XYZ file of C-alpha atoms in Angstrom:
677
model
C 8.277 -29.469 0.430
C 4.675 -28.478 -0.336
C 1.834 -28.705 2.195
C 0.790 -32.174 1.040
C 4.084 -33.515 2.421
C 2.829 -32.886 5.986
C -0.152 -35.229 5.575
C 1.318 -38.045 3.465
C 2.047 -40.380 6.394
C 5.793 -40.286 5.744
C 8.168 -39.340 8.522
C 10.852 -38.273 6.059
C 9.009 -35.820 3.798
C 8.006 -32.424 5.125
C 6.213 -29.148 4.537
C 8.484 -26.089 4.654
C 7.260 -22.516 4.792
C 8.866 -19.360 3.409
C 12.014 -18.200 5.195
C 11.919 -15.209 7.497
C 8.217 -14.288 7.263
C 5.565 -14.446 9.994
C 2.821 -15.491 10.303
C 2.612 -18.581 8.114
C 0.182 -21.474 8.204
C -0.837 -24.852 6.856
C -4.528 -25.730 6.515
C -6.335 -29.077 6.175
C -9.820 -29.721 4.801
C -11.171 -32.687 6.805
C -14.011 -33.113 4.325
C -16.789 -32.819 6.903
C -17.441 -31.193 10.247
C -15.352 -33.230 12.673
C -15.069 -33.385 16.475
C -11.331 -33.117 17.159
C -9.771 -34.496 20.340
C -6.044 -34.539 19.587
C -3.444 -33.039 17.267
C 0.078 -34.335 16.773
C 2.820 -32.143 15.299
C 6.089 -33.743 14.236
C 8.594 -30.934 13.679
C 11.865 -30.854 11.831
C 14.576 -28.738 13.500
C 12.904 -25.533 12.265
C 9.866 -25.426 14.527
C 7.388 -22.860 15.796
C 8.076 -21.210 19.132
C 4.630 -19.595 19.107
C 1.600 -20.913 17.247
C -2.126 -21.555 17.344
C -4.230 -24.506 16.227
C -7.537 -23.194 14.871
C -10.742 -24.622 13.405
C -13.285 -23.160 10.997
C -16.532 -24.267 9.387
C -15.586 -23.092 5.893
C -11.872 -22.265 5.919
C -12.606 -18.565 5.478
C -14.679 -17.179 8.339
C -14.510 -17.457 12.110
C -11.241 -19.230 12.837
C -11.513 -20.408 16.461
C -8.372 -21.285 18.450
C -8.449 -24.682 20.176
C -4.802 -24.516 21.283
C -2.122 -21.830 21.536
C 1.371 -21.554 22.953
C 4.329 -19.195 23.016
C 6.715 -21.864 24.340
C 6.657 -24.535 21.654
C 9.356 -27.140 22.256
C 9.724 -28.721 18.810
C 10.168 -32.451 18.308
C 6.845 -34.282 18.407
C 4.153 -32.388 20.251
C 0.934 -34.232 21.170
C -1.858 -31.789 21.973
C -5.101 -32.798 23.675
C -7.722 -30.428 22.322
C -11.468 -30.031 22.055
C -13.250 -28.428 19.123
C -15.025 -29.085 15.867
C -14.803 -27.868 12.307
C -14.349 -28.979 8.740
C -11.095 -27.061 8.425
C -8.140 -27.041 10.794
C -4.960 -25.044 10.499
C -1.636 -24.605 12.244
C -0.944 -20.851 12.421
C 2.684 -20.068 13.272
C 3.457 -16.601 14.669
C 7.070 -16.875 15.880
C 9.871 -19.111 14.647
C 12.434 -20.787 16.866
C 15.106 -20.400 14.163
C 15.980 -17.968 11.388
C 14.432 -20.363 8.871
C 10.798 -21.054 8.023
C 8.523 -23.579 9.737
C 9.245 -27.195 8.836
C 6.784 -29.967 9.690
C 7.150 -33.686 8.972
C 3.568 -34.590 9.906
C 0.385 -32.788 10.970
C -1.940 -35.485 12.366
C -5.533 -34.902 13.481
C -7.556 -37.320 15.615
C -11.346 -37.381 15.916
C -13.547 -38.376 18.849
C -16.712 -38.940 16.809
C -18.253 -39.252 13.364
C -18.330 -36.297 11.001
C -21.403 -34.737 9.424
C -21.676 -33.329 5.925
C -21.069 -29.571 6.047
C -22.528 -26.923 3.798
C -20.318 -26.186 0.775
C -17.503 -23.884 1.863
C -18.382 -21.336 -0.831
C -21.992 -21.005 0.349
C -22.418 -18.034 2.707
C -24.400 -18.580 5.870
C -27.534 -16.617 6.598
C -29.701 -14.664 4.165
C -28.170 -13.280 0.976
C -26.645 -9.817 1.355
C -27.960 -7.054 -0.901
C -25.781 -5.327 -3.475
C -25.798 -1.562 -3.970
C -27.475 0.957 -1.713
C -26.969 4.374 -0.204
C -23.396 5.704 0.070
C -23.930 7.417 3.416
C -23.931 10.972 4.720
C -20.185 11.546 4.285
C -20.464 11.203 0.526
C -21.483 14.682 -0.638
C -22.822 14.921 -4.182
C -22.928 18.180 -6.146
C -25.128 18.897 -9.151
C -24.491 21.571 -11.827
C -27.996 22.863 -11.113
C -26.902 24.027 -7.658
C -25.684 27.578 -7.259
C -21.950 28.202 -7.038
C -22.502 29.877 -3.665
C -24.227 26.777 -2.260
C -21.495 24.463 -3.502
C -18.712 26.751 -2.288
C -20.249 27.023 1.168
C -20.285 23.239 1.530
C -16.730 22.907 0.226
C -15.584 25.525 2.713
C -17.419 23.817 5.568
C -15.659 20.515 4.924
C -12.264 22.186 4.453
C -12.567 24.213 7.661
C -13.104 20.984 9.561
C -10.397 19.020 7.745
C -7.632 21.587 7.122
C -5.716 20.723 10.316
C -7.462 17.448 11.175
C -4.389 15.297 10.648
C -5.296 12.401 12.916
C -9.049 12.804 13.252
C -11.695 10.223 12.407
C -13.799 12.279 9.989
C -13.757 11.162 6.331
C -15.324 12.824 3.261
C -15.913 12.006 -0.389
C -16.898 14.943 -2.628
C -18.579 13.890 -5.892
C -19.461 16.146 -8.832
C -22.118 15.004 -11.291
C -21.340 15.552 -14.983
C -21.641 19.147 -16.122
C -19.953 22.529 -15.847
C -19.258 24.387 -12.584
C -17.977 27.960 -12.287
C -16.430 30.185 -9.667
C -15.271 27.432 -7.299
C -12.148 27.002 -5.214
C -12.251 23.481 -3.797
C -9.629 23.448 -1.056
C -8.852 19.864 -0.097
C -7.941 18.983 3.489
C -7.131 15.774 5.325
C -9.098 12.599 4.521
C -10.972 14.297 1.697
C -11.284 12.983 -1.859
C -12.747 15.063 -4.684
C -13.924 13.118 -7.750
C -15.903 13.687 -10.894
C -18.757 11.287 -11.643
C -18.279 11.320 -15.390
C -16.874 8.315 -17.153
C -14.067 10.572 -18.424
C -12.432 13.656 -16.895
C -13.902 16.023 -19.512
C -17.422 15.135 -18.348
C -17.016 17.318 -15.236
C -15.578 20.789 -15.775
C -14.465 22.930 -12.844
C -13.944 26.522 -13.963
C -11.988 27.411 -10.861
C -9.401 25.640 -8.736
C -8.867 22.356 -6.958
C -6.357 23.451 -4.376
C -4.023 22.093 -1.748
C -2.005 24.746 0.079
C -0.194 24.715 3.408
C -1.398 27.848 5.127
C -1.986 25.850 8.294
C 1.792 25.233 8.469
C 2.977 28.623 7.181
C 3.676 27.223 3.719
C 5.346 23.983 4.821
C 3.621 21.237 2.800
C 5.560 18.267 4.178
C 2.563 17.078 6.236
C -0.164 17.515 3.617
C -1.019 13.801 3.577
C -4.155 11.693 2.889
C -6.175 13.587 0.261
C -6.838 13.084 -3.442
C -8.313 14.454 -6.667
C -9.622 12.299 -9.505
C -11.522 12.346 -12.790
C -12.034 16.102 -13.230
C -11.269 18.782 -15.805
C -9.959 21.949 -14.151
C -9.692 25.410 -15.720
C -7.598 27.351 -13.156
C -8.598 30.954 -12.533
C -5.075 32.346 -12.974
C -3.933 29.620 -15.346
C -2.074 27.553 -12.727
C -3.547 25.041 -10.278
C -1.823 24.523 -6.909
C -1.306 21.008 -5.504
C 1.144 21.435 -2.609
C 1.231 17.971 -1.091
C 3.427 15.324 0.441
C 2.761 11.576 0.601
C -0.561 9.742 0.063
C -2.087 12.539 -2.020
C -2.654 11.144 -5.534
C -3.703 13.297 -8.488
C -5.335 10.828 -10.946
C -7.325 11.078 -14.183
C -7.103 14.858 -14.013
C -7.271 17.190 -17.028
C -5.708 20.551 -16.145
C -6.222 23.240 -18.781
C -3.210 25.259 -17.742
C -0.190 24.692 -15.521
C 0.436 23.334 -12.042
C 2.604 24.270 -9.098
C 3.469 21.657 -6.503
C 4.330 23.884 -3.531
C 2.921 26.805 -1.557
C 3.226 30.400 -2.821
C 6.302 30.995 -0.655
C 7.925 27.844 -2.109
C 8.029 26.377 1.386
C 9.229 22.863 2.095
C 7.480 20.110 0.160
C 8.295 16.437 -0.038
C 6.777 13.864 -2.316
C 3.832 13.433 -4.631
C 2.211 11.422 -7.386
C 0.416 12.100 -10.694
C -1.001 9.388 -12.974
C -3.309 8.999 -15.996
C -3.551 12.795 -16.315
C -3.003 15.649 -18.723
C -1.582 19.039 -17.791
C -1.528 21.262 -20.850
C 0.833 23.851 -19.372
C 4.037 23.756 -17.369
C 4.416 21.915 -14.066
C 6.653 23.680 -11.559
C 7.777 21.543 -8.618
C 9.359 24.567 -6.936
C 10.666 23.178 -3.606
C 9.463 19.590 -4.067
C 12.327 17.297 -3.125
C 10.984 14.305 -5.068
C 8.024 13.567 -7.322
C 6.702 10.701 -9.471
C 4.584 11.082 -12.619
C 3.292 8.074 -14.562
C 1.438 7.529 -17.859
C 0.399 11.118 -18.417
C 0.781 13.989 -20.886
C 2.311 17.301 -19.823
C 3.175 20.559 -21.541
C 6.573 20.871 -19.877
C 8.389 20.450 -16.555
C 10.240 23.403 -15.091
C 12.992 22.202 -12.755
C 14.259 19.516 -10.388
C 15.545 19.411 -6.852
C 16.582 15.871 -5.848
C 14.535 13.181 -7.552
C 12.002 13.753 -10.353
C 10.923 10.489 -11.996
C 8.748 10.024 -15.100
C 7.436 6.739 -16.498
C 5.397 6.722 -19.699
C 4.965 10.520 -19.594
C 4.564 12.298 -22.915
C 6.293 15.694 -22.722
C 8.646 14.673 -19.907
C 12.232 15.946 -19.909
C 14.947 13.535 -20.973
C 16.972 11.614 -18.401
C 19.782 13.800 -17.060
C 20.285 12.541 -13.498
C 21.828 13.909 -11.349
C 21.961 17.384 -12.915
C 19.162 18.134 -13.343
C 17.758 15.179 -11.408
C 15.457 13.749 -14.069
C 14.937 9.989 -14.478
C 12.733 9.219 -17.474
C 11.416 5.918 -18.830
C 9.669 6.255 -22.169
C 7.088 3.595 -21.327
C 5.824 1.781 -18.239
C 6.330 -2.011 -18.373
C 2.902 -3.189 -17.186
C 0.156 -0.999 -15.722
C -3.471 -0.999 -14.744
C -5.243 2.160 -13.674
C -7.223 2.293 -10.455
C -10.942 1.378 -10.538
C -13.198 4.397 -10.040
C -16.798 5.269 -9.247
C -18.881 7.064 -11.875
C -22.529 7.627 -12.849
C -24.000 6.298 -16.099
C -26.406 8.166 -18.373
C -29.344 7.288 -16.113
C -27.530 8.570 -13.024
C -26.923 5.096 -11.584
C -23.581 4.499 -9.866
C -21.134 2.089 -11.458
C -17.466 1.192 -10.957
C -15.173 1.195 -13.978
C -12.220 -1.210 -14.000
C -9.598 -0.138 -16.591
C -7.841 -2.777 -18.674
C -4.289 -4.006 -18.283
C -1.678 -2.231 -20.449
C 1.890 -3.103 -21.381
C 4.642 -0.711 -22.492
C 2.202 2.139 -21.942
C 2.511 5.905 -22.138
C 0.089 8.794 -21.878
C -3.311 8.906 -20.209
C -5.835 6.175 -21.007
C -8.663 8.577 -21.920
C -7.117 11.240 -24.191
C -7.881 9.479 -27.478
C -11.268 8.107 -26.434
C -12.899 5.999 -23.787
C -10.599 4.251 -21.317
C -10.687 0.541 -22.213
C -12.093 -1.625 -19.481
C -15.148 -3.112 -17.815
C -18.074 -1.376 -16.136
C -19.637 -2.970 -13.048
C -23.034 -1.910 -11.659
C -23.199 -0.921 -8.000
C -25.558 -3.855 -7.490
C -22.465 -6.067 -7.761
C -20.908 -4.365 -4.714
C -21.610 -4.774 -1.040
C -21.709 -1.173 0.167
C -19.983 -1.244 3.553
C -20.469 1.257 6.347
C -18.551 1.616 9.633
C -19.611 -1.010 12.137
C -19.762 -3.842 9.593
C -18.081 -7.053 10.738
C -15.434 -9.061 8.929
C -17.859 -11.993 8.898
C -20.335 -9.945 6.861
C -17.614 -8.773 4.471
C -16.437 -12.354 4.019
C -20.003 -13.448 3.356
C -20.306 -10.745 0.702
C -17.141 -11.918 -1.065
C -18.189 -15.575 -0.848
C -21.599 -14.594 -2.235
C -19.905 -13.067 -5.285
C -20.058 -9.380 -4.384
C -17.261 -6.835 -4.628
C -16.636 -4.475 -1.693
C -17.153 -0.688 -1.611
C -16.110 0.981 1.662
C -17.916 4.289 2.251
C -16.052 7.033 4.163
C -15.381 6.214 7.804
C -13.251 4.164 10.176
C -13.714 0.383 10.227
C -12.541 -1.705 13.182
C -11.956 -5.323 12.195
C -11.193 -8.098 14.676
C -11.147 -10.872 12.059
C -9.485 -11.210 8.675
C -11.321 -10.234 5.506
C -10.403 -12.956 3.009
C -10.492 -11.792 -0.603
C -10.138 -15.199 -2.192
C -12.353 -14.879 -5.267
C -10.692 -14.006 -8.570
C -11.514 -10.581 -9.979
C -12.856 -9.092 -6.748
C -12.724 -5.287 -6.564
C -12.194 -3.707 -3.125
C -12.567 0.067 -3.380
C -12.624 2.773 -0.731
C -14.209 6.227 -0.820
C -12.985 9.243 1.136
C -9.981 7.538 2.730
C -12.035 4.761 4.299
C -9.777 3.457 7.066
C -9.444 -0.143 8.233
C -8.091 -0.565 11.772
C -6.574 -3.858 12.911
C -8.079 -4.752 16.290
C -6.751 -7.387 18.683
C -3.673 -8.122 16.607
C -5.596 -9.348 13.572
C -4.362 -9.392 9.978
C -7.254 -7.264 8.671
C -7.180 -8.251 4.986
C -5.571 -10.942 2.892
C -5.861 -11.992 -0.748
C -5.883 -15.558 -2.018
C -3.599 -16.949 -4.715
C -6.137 -15.871 -7.350
C -6.249 -13.697 -10.464
C -7.206 -10.080 -10.815
C -8.037 -8.808 -7.330
C -7.999 -4.989 -7.164
C -7.536 -3.228 -3.815
C -7.661 0.555 -4.061
C -8.078 3.778 -2.113
C -7.882 2.378 1.412
C -5.938 3.431 4.499
C -4.887 0.595 6.831
C -4.140 1.476 10.455
C -2.251 -0.729 12.905
C -3.831 -1.155 16.324
C -2.247 -1.253 19.805
C -1.897 -5.072 19.735
C 0.745 -6.321 17.334
C -0.533 -7.636 13.995
C 1.576 -9.786 11.667
C 0.693 -7.472 8.745
C -1.933 -4.948 7.669
C -2.436 -6.308 4.161
C -1.177 -9.594 2.761
C -1.468 -10.244 -0.968
C -1.388 -14.000 -1.442
C -0.717 -16.796 1.024
C 2.803 -17.778 1.972
C 4.276 -19.885 -0.805
C 1.828 -18.605 -3.442
C 2.790 -20.077 -6.801
C 0.088 -19.076 -9.304
C 0.989 -17.321 -12.541
C -1.144 -14.166 -12.661
C 0.574 -12.453 -15.587
C -2.654 -12.298 -17.586
C -4.675 -10.852 -14.699
C -2.390 -9.403 -12.022
C -3.489 -8.365 -8.585
C -3.466 -4.564 -8.299
C -2.656 -2.541 -5.172
C -3.435 1.104 -5.977
C -3.433 4.149 -3.692
C -3.181 1.918 -0.634
C -1.727 3.552 2.447
C -0.508 1.806 5.587
C 0.063 3.600 8.877
C 1.714 2.554 12.130
C 1.078 5.141 14.841
C 0.283 8.834 14.589
C -3.372 8.247 15.403
C -2.370 6.355 18.566
C -0.048 3.650 19.849
C 0.281 0.928 17.223
C 2.252 -2.212 16.427
C 2.667 -4.381 13.346
C 5.479 -6.650 12.223
C 5.278 -5.916 8.473
C 2.894 -3.387 6.952
C 2.423 -4.937 3.479
C 3.430 -8.442 2.361
C 3.131 -9.372 -1.319
C 3.336 -13.108 -1.972
C 1.407 -13.334 -5.237
C 3.368 -13.403 -8.471
C 2.914 -10.646 -11.087
C 1.316 -8.195 -8.633
C 1.260 -4.510 -9.636
C 1.857 -2.041 -6.808
C 0.762 1.391 -7.978
C 1.392 4.034 -5.340
C 1.623 3.129 -1.678
C 2.766 5.009 1.393
C 3.784 2.745 4.244
C 4.513 5.047 7.178
C 5.730 4.314 10.655
C 4.761 7.594 12.282
C 7.499 10.034 13.263
C 4.988 12.417 14.900
C 1.503 12.340 16.361
C 0.160 10.135 19.150
C 2.108 7.002 19.916
C 5.179 7.893 17.868
C 8.255 6.444 19.546
C 10.766 3.630 19.213
C 8.869 1.359 21.611
C 5.315 2.709 21.257
C 4.869 2.160 17.503
C 7.344 -0.605 16.670
C 7.326 -2.094 13.187
C 10.058 -4.017 11.412
C 9.370 -3.586 7.702
C 7.085 -1.540 5.457
C 7.019 -3.831 2.411
C 8.104 -7.427 1.826
C 7.883 -8.765 -1.730
C 8.089 -12.544 -2.004
C 6.260 -12.880 -5.323
C 7.971 -13.248 -8.686
C 7.750 -10.571 -11.404
C 6.191 -7.934 -9.161
C 6.196 -4.387 -10.580
C 6.040 -1.361 -8.278
C 5.435 2.283 -9.174
C 5.627 5.048 -6.614
C 6.913 3.321 -3.470
C 6.883 5.664 -0.493
C 8.093 3.692 2.549
C 9.375 5.440 5.661
C 10.774 5.137 9.180
C 10.549 1.385 9.773
C 12.861 0.021 12.437
C 14.603 -2.602 10.306
C 14.658 -2.847 6.506
C 12.024 -0.542 5.049
C 11.697 -2.769 1.959
C 12.807 -6.393 1.541
C 12.577 -7.816 -1.982
C 12.851 -11.607 -2.095
C 11.244 -12.420 -5.464
C 12.964 -12.594 -8.828
C 12.016 -10.439 -11.800
C 10.976 -7.419 -9.717
C 10.913 -3.843 -10.989
C 10.590 -0.607 -9.003
C 10.138 2.772 -10.631
C 10.513 5.534 -8.028
C 11.255 4.966 -4.354
C 11.145 7.607 -1.639
C 12.316 6.872 1.888
C 13.317 8.397 5.174
C 15.153 6.094 7.556
C 13.745 6.007 11.107
C 14.275 9.225 13.032
C 14.434 7.572 16.413
C 16.955 4.727 16.759
C 18.103 5.140 20.366
C 21.765 4.528 19.465
C 23.999 3.020 16.818
C 24.441 -0.070 18.983
C 20.668 -0.552 19.282
C 20.233 -0.192 15.524
C 22.917 -2.561 14.267
C 23.008 -6.094 12.915
C 25.750 -8.428 11.725
C 28.400 -5.828 12.513
C 26.726 -3.165 10.316
C 25.254 0.067 11.638
C 21.652 0.465 10.553
C 19.386 -1.345 8.133
C 19.181 -0.524 4.443
C 16.096 1.313 3.246
C 15.763 -1.069 0.287
C 17.234 -4.562 0.427
C 17.265 -7.030 -2.439
C 17.866 -10.470 -0.947
C 21.090 -12.299 -1.726
C 19.100 -15.097 -3.368
C 17.640 -12.771 -6.022
C 19.166 -13.112 -9.489
C 17.096 -10.546 -11.452
C 15.817 -7.145 -10.342
C 15.829 -3.586 -11.696
C 15.050 -0.234 -10.096
C 15.040 3.411 -11.179
C 14.887 6.720 -9.335
C 15.547 5.824 -5.698
C 16.016 8.317 -2.847
C 16.717 7.743 0.846
C 17.276 10.342 3.558
C 18.315 10.384 7.194
C 17.596 12.661 10.131
C 18.561 10.809 13.303
C 16.955 13.016 15.911
C 17.541 10.805 18.965
C 21.221 10.105 18.278
C 22.724 12.390 15.590
C 26.039 10.539 15.826
C 24.583 7.524 13.986
C 26.239 6.765 10.641
C 24.099 4.278 8.718
C 26.305 2.094 6.555
C 24.204 2.363 3.377
C 20.642 2.922 2.159
C 20.556 0.301 -0.619
C 21.726 -3.290 -0.351
C 21.767 -5.879 -3.123
C 23.712 -8.854 -4.443
C 26.405 -7.944 -6.944
C 24.963 -9.388 -10.134
C 24.747 -7.938 -13.629
C 21.039 -8.803 -13.674
C 20.356 -6.905 -10.442
C 20.552 -3.314 -11.678
C 19.948 0.095 -10.158
C 19.669 3.460 -11.903
C 19.786 6.948 -10.395
C 20.178 6.475 -6.646
C 20.697 9.157 -4.031
C 21.108 9.660 -0.309
C 20.799 12.889 1.689
C 21.437 13.780 5.326
C 18.825 16.270 6.500
C 21.095 17.776 9.117
C 21.340 15.003 11.715
C 23.301 11.798 11.252
C 24.953 10.437 8.133
C 24.808 7.642 5.531
C 28.261 6.278 4.720
C 27.529 4.759 1.293
C 24.696 4.879 -1.218
C 24.530 1.198 -2.257
C 26.591 -1.608 -0.758
C 30.122 -0.140 -0.512
C 29.606 2.342 -3.370
C 28.912 6.063 -3.161
C 30.292 8.743 -0.903
C 29.036 9.834 2.515
C 25.953 11.982 3.045
C 26.940 14.206 5.942
C 24.814 16.580 8.053
C 26.877 19.658 7.200
C 25.873 19.552 3.513
C 22.192 18.856 2.836
C 22.795 17.804 -0.762
C 22.291 14.552 -2.671
C 25.049 11.968 -2.923
C 24.403 9.968 -6.054
C 25.137 6.757 -7.925
C 23.971 6.850 -11.539
C 24.320 3.156 -12.306
C 25.015 0.017 -10.252
C 26.735 -2.329 -10.643
């Protein structure tokens, strides 16, 4: 039932798409630019209710609709059209049935002779330059500057960004190799602080790199969208403070002392992530409800509240869930650290791409140089706000990687990352906004694409997804060079009214997901059941996909749907949607609510560790969700260390399937299942 079956001239064979996922498409290369006058679609019973027929010169850029409908009737549809292109595709956006699209024949009729097109991999227009200036919102510090000058600039940025939760300003702070003294770098919203050495020890901060929550009286649960990377820190009082919530990674950091993960008053804190780091002293989570640490070295860990998960962490406490709530894996199955910007000995910018590791533990750089590949900036198209998707696609087709400088990027066409090994890297929380209902970025069924340090924002017109990794039905084996999704954050609302069907869809096999936060906003502009609708935060269709640090929250149906075999998840943090209008409005198949994490009934192998899901049903506190985790009962579909909590409004009847007791609003404590089945 592959795509070739729709163009083989047989009325009995057919192309069939994936079940239950929109949009999906089938594309034909006509071999030359062709004037098209008619299209005939012969559907099986599973047809498209809404679809477009589109043409393109190269199958990548500038898809132009020549027909669209939202009232498809099925059967055989004969469409009189007018348009030209070498490539034509049927792009289905809504199914008439619960199944995928199923097409016996896709016939195209021409009204004139074709002409030889340019090769589809040849970009149009003059060649784009690689490298270039990083823009005014990348602020570079030199050890020759005075501490007072550096501190004044740090304070200026922080004053602007401390409370700027949904603003458009973005900043990247870069420190050249050397030693700096007497600094307190307070990190606010949409601010990344990075060292420019090849290793963390190359930049030494004798002072603090701090996140606090003074702006919320010590409540750190909204300290989102900020990061620290590739620095050595020598805290003034021996302990660095990193009081954060979601989307605030702490990577390639070398802390000569301890850390605390909450404000001085131990106010509320919820969620965080450390990777490829060393903390020589003790880490105290204090009030942190959940935390994930991966492939690092620590002196010790003080305590646990609900869900502390360690994977490949030297010095981590042993598994003792649920009391204390430690889940520890000695090694991480397959990992690849995030690409990062640095400066070489001549001061020229480069991007380092760390190598793939299996059964890993500890930071990559402690015993010497991180293994990997160094790419000069000349191999990157340096993007600035205002760039078009057509230009970005030309850059990729030309053989360039993409570096997004800090800012907000509005895209009204899809960026197609369909060249193996392409690196797509953002600085300073570069933000990609989906305009006009577009899918802003998609990856081909190719090896080794890395997408890192980007924030994707849904727009007011519904998009099918914000990021799609692989086309529907992707079948390539990418075990030797997986796609990597690292520090990628996806947002629906908060900055304004927004709509998207599914935030992230992973179709490619062997993909590594390393720290995402998919968030349907529960506060901010446009936060409401009908003003920022979104079904699902993450859908995994690929086989053998490994996920570390999944933070997925508030989606209106399943927060995560896992359809592929061989999947692994290490750490999952979730809040169910706050705002279902009623139990009746949030029910399906006789069950109240949707599970936070659903493994499809067709899956025969899956394993997950350290999973937490919470409810606070603010609109209707009488709602009792049936369960937070749903999976087929199979000895090869295994879960370890699950918990649910009611945060004072509403309840969750079971933890997984029909197992586990009820999380009730009168006792804000975890309800656990240590092993399932």
